CSV table of C-alpha atoms in Angstrom, one decimal:
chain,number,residue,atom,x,y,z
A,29,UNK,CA,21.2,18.6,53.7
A,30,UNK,CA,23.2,15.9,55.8
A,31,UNK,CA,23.2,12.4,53.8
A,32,UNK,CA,21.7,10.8,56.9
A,33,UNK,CA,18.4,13.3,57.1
A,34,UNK,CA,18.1,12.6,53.2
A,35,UNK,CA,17.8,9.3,53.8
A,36,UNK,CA,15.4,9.3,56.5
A,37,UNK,CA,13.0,11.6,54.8
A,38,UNK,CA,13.0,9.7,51.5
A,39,UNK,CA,13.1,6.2,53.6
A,40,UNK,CA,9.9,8.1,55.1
A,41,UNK,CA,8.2,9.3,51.8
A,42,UNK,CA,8.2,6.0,50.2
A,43,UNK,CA,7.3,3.7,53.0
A,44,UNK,CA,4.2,5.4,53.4
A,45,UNK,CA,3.5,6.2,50.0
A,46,UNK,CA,3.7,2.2,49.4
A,47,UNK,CA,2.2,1.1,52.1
A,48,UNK,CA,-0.9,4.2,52.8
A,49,UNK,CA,-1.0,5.8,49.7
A,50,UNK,CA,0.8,8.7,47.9
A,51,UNK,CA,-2.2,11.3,48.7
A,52,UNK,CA,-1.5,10.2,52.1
A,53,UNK,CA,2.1,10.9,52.3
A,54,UNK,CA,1.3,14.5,50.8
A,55,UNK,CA,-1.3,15.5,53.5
A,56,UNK,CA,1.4,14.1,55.9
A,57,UNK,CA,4.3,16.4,54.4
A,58,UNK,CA,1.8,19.2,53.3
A,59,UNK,CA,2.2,21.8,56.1
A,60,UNK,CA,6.0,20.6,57.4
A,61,UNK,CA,7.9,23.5,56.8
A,62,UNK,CA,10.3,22.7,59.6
A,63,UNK,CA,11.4,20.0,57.1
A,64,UNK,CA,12.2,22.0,54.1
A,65,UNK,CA,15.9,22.7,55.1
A,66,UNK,CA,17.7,20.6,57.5
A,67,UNK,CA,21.0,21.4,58.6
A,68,UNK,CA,21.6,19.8,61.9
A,69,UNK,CA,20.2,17.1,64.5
A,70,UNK,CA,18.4,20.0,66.6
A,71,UNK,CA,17.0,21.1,63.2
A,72,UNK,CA,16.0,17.3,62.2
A,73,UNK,CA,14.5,16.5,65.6
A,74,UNK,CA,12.2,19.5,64.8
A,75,UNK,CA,11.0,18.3,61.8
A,76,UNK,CA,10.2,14.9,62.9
A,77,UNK,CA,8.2,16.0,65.7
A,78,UNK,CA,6.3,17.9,62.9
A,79,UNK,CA,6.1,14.8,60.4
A,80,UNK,CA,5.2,12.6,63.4
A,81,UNK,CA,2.4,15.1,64.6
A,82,UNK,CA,0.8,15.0,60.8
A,83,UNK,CA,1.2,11.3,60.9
A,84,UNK,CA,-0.8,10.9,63.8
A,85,UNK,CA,-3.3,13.4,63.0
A,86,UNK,CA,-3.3,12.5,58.8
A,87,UNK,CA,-3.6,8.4,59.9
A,88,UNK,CA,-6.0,7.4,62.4
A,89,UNK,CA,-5.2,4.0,62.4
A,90,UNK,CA,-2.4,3.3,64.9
A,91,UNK,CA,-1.2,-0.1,63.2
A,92,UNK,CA,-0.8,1.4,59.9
A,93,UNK,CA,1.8,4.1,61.6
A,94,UNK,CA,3.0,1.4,63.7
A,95,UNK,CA,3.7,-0.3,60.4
A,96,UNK,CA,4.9,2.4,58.6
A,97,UNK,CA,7.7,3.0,61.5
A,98,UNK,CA,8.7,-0.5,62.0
A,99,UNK,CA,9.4,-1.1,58.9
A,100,UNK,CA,11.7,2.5,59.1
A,101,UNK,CA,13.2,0.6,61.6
A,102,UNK,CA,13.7,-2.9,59.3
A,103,UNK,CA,15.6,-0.9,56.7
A,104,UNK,CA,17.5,1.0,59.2
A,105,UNK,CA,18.5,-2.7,60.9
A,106,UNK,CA,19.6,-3.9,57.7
A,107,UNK,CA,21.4,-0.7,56.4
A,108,UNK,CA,23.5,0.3,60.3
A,109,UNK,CA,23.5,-2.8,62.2
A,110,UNK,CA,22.9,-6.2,59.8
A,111,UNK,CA,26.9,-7.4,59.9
A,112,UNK,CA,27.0,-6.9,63.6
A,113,UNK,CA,24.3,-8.9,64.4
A,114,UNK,CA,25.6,-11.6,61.9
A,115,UNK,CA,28.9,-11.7,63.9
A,116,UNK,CA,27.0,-12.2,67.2
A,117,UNK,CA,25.0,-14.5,66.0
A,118,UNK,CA,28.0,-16.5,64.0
A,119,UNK,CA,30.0,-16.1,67.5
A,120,UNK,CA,27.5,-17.1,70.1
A,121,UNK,CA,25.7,-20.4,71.1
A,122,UNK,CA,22.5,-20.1,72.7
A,123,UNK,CA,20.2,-17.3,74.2
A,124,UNK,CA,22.8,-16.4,77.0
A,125,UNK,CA,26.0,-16.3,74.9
A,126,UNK,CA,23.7,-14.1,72.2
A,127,UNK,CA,22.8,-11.5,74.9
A,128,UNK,CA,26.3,-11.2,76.3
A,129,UNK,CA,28.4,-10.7,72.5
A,130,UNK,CA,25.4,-8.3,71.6
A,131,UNK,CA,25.4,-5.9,75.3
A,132,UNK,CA,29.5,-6.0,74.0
A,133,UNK,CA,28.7,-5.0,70.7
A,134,UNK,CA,26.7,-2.5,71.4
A,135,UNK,CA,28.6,-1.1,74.1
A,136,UNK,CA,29.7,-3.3,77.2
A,137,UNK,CA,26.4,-2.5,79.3
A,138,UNK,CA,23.8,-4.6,80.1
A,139,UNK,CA,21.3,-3.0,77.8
A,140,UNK,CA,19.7,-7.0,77.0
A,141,UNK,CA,18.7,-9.4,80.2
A,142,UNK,CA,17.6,-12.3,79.5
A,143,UNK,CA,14.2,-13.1,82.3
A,144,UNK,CA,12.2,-16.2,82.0
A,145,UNK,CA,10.8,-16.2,78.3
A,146,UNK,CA,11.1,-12.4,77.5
A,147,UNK,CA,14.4,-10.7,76.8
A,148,UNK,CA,14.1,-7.2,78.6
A,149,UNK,CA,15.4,-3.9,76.9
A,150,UNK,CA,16.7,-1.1,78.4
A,151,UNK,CA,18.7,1.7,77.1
A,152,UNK,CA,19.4,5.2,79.6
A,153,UNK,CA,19.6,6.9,76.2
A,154,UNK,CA,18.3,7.4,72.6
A,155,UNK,CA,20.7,5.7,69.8
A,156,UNK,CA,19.0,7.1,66.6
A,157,UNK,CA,21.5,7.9,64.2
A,158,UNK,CA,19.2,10.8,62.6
A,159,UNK,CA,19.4,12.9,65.7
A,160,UNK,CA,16.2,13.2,67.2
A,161,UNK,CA,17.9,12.7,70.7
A,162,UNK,CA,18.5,16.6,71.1
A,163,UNK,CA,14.7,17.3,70.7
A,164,UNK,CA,13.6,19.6,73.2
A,165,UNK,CA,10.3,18.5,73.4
A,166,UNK,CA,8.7,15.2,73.5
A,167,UNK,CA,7.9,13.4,70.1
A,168,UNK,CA,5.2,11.5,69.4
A,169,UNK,CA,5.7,7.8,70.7
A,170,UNK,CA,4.5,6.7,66.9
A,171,UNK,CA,8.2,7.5,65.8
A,172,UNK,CA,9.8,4.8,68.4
A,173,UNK,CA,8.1,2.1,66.3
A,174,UNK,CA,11.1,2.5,64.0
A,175,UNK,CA,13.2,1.1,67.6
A,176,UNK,CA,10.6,-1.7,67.8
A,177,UNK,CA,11.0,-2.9,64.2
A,178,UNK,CA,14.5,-2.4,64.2
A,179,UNK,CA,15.0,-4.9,67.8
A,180,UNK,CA,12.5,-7.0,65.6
A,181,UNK,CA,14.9,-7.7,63.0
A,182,UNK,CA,18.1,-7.3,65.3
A,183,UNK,CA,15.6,-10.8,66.9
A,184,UNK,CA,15.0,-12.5,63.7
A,185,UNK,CA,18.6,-12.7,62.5
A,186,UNK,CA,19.6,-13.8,65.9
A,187,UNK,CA,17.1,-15.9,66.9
A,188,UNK,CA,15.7,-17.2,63.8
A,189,UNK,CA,12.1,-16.6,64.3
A,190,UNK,CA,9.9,-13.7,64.5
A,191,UNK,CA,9.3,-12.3,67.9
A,192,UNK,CA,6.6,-10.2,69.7
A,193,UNK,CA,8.0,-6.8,71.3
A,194,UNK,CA,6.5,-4.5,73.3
A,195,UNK,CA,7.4,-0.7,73.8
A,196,UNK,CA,6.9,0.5,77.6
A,197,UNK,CA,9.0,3.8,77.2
A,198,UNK,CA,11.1,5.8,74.7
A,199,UNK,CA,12.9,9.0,75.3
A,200,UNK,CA,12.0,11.3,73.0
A,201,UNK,CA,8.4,10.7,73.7
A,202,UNK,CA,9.3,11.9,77.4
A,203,UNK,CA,10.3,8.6,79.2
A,204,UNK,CA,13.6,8.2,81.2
A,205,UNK,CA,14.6,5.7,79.4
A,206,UNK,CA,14.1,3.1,76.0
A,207,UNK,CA,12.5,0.3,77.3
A,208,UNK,CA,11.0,-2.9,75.4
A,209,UNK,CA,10.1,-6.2,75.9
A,210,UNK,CA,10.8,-9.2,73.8
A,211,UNK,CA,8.9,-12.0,74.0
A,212,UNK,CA,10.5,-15.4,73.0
A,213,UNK,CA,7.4,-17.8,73.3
């Protein structure tokens, strides 16, 4: 199995075995046998849609997923992206000059817009590095809470404070596009 899927499903096993319970994590993984044996991103996006249905049915309460996933996302910040965000954020001063060396780190769009006292989010595709982007069928929204804890510490580091951020649309949970909101009051 691919490094990258490895890490994901561990990253996976012991987020919510610390944060839910152990039990919990085996009800979740119990009947995934699309995760035994991962050889691909096709193969991967399979087995999250599986793990993410369990989730959802294993763990009624949304804000523990949501939890569970953002934090995914906090360790996936700090493992792909931390040193880029510290350049943009040793390179920039103020909100405008933040948002302009980030859209060019990222990839010379304008995937950040700064508008009133909310930053918007928009990107036309999925950049998870674990593959779920080839999924052929939607998967559950609760996995894009990774995305939202991930722009959460991507706004920490460059902002210095914690900031609220809201999820309008994802991709692989059958939007056209990745679309938050990050509010800066």
């Amino acid at each position: 199995m691919d490094e990258k899927y490895k890490e994901w499903l561990n990253g996976f096993r012991t987020i919510v075995s610390e944060q839910i319970g152990k039990k919990t994590y085996e009800k979740i993984a119990k009947n995934c046998a699309k995760c035994k044996s991962v050889a691909n991103d096709s193969e991967m996006a399979d087995c999250v849609k599986e793990i993410m249905e369990n989730f959802d049915n294993v763990v009624d309460n949304k804000e523990k997923r949501t939890d569970v996933m953002e934090t995914m996302g906090y360790y996936c910040f700090q493992n792909h992206f931390l040193e880029r965000a510290l350049q943009v954020k040793d390179q920039s001063k103020g909100l405008e000059d933040i948002i302009k060396n980030l859209n060019q780190v990222i990839g010379d769009e304008e995937y950040f817009k700064v508008k009133g006292n909310t930053i918007l989010a928009k990107f036309n595709q999925c950049y998870c590095h674990i593959g779920v982007q080839v999924a052929k069928e939607p998967i559950s929204e609760t996995y894009c809470y990774c995305s939202l804890g991930w722009l959460k510490d991507l706004f920490k580091i460059l902002l210095e404070k914690d900031v609220k951020i809201e999820m309008l649309e994802s991709i692989v949970s059958g939007g056209k596009s990745c679309e938050f909101i990050i509010h800066l009051d």
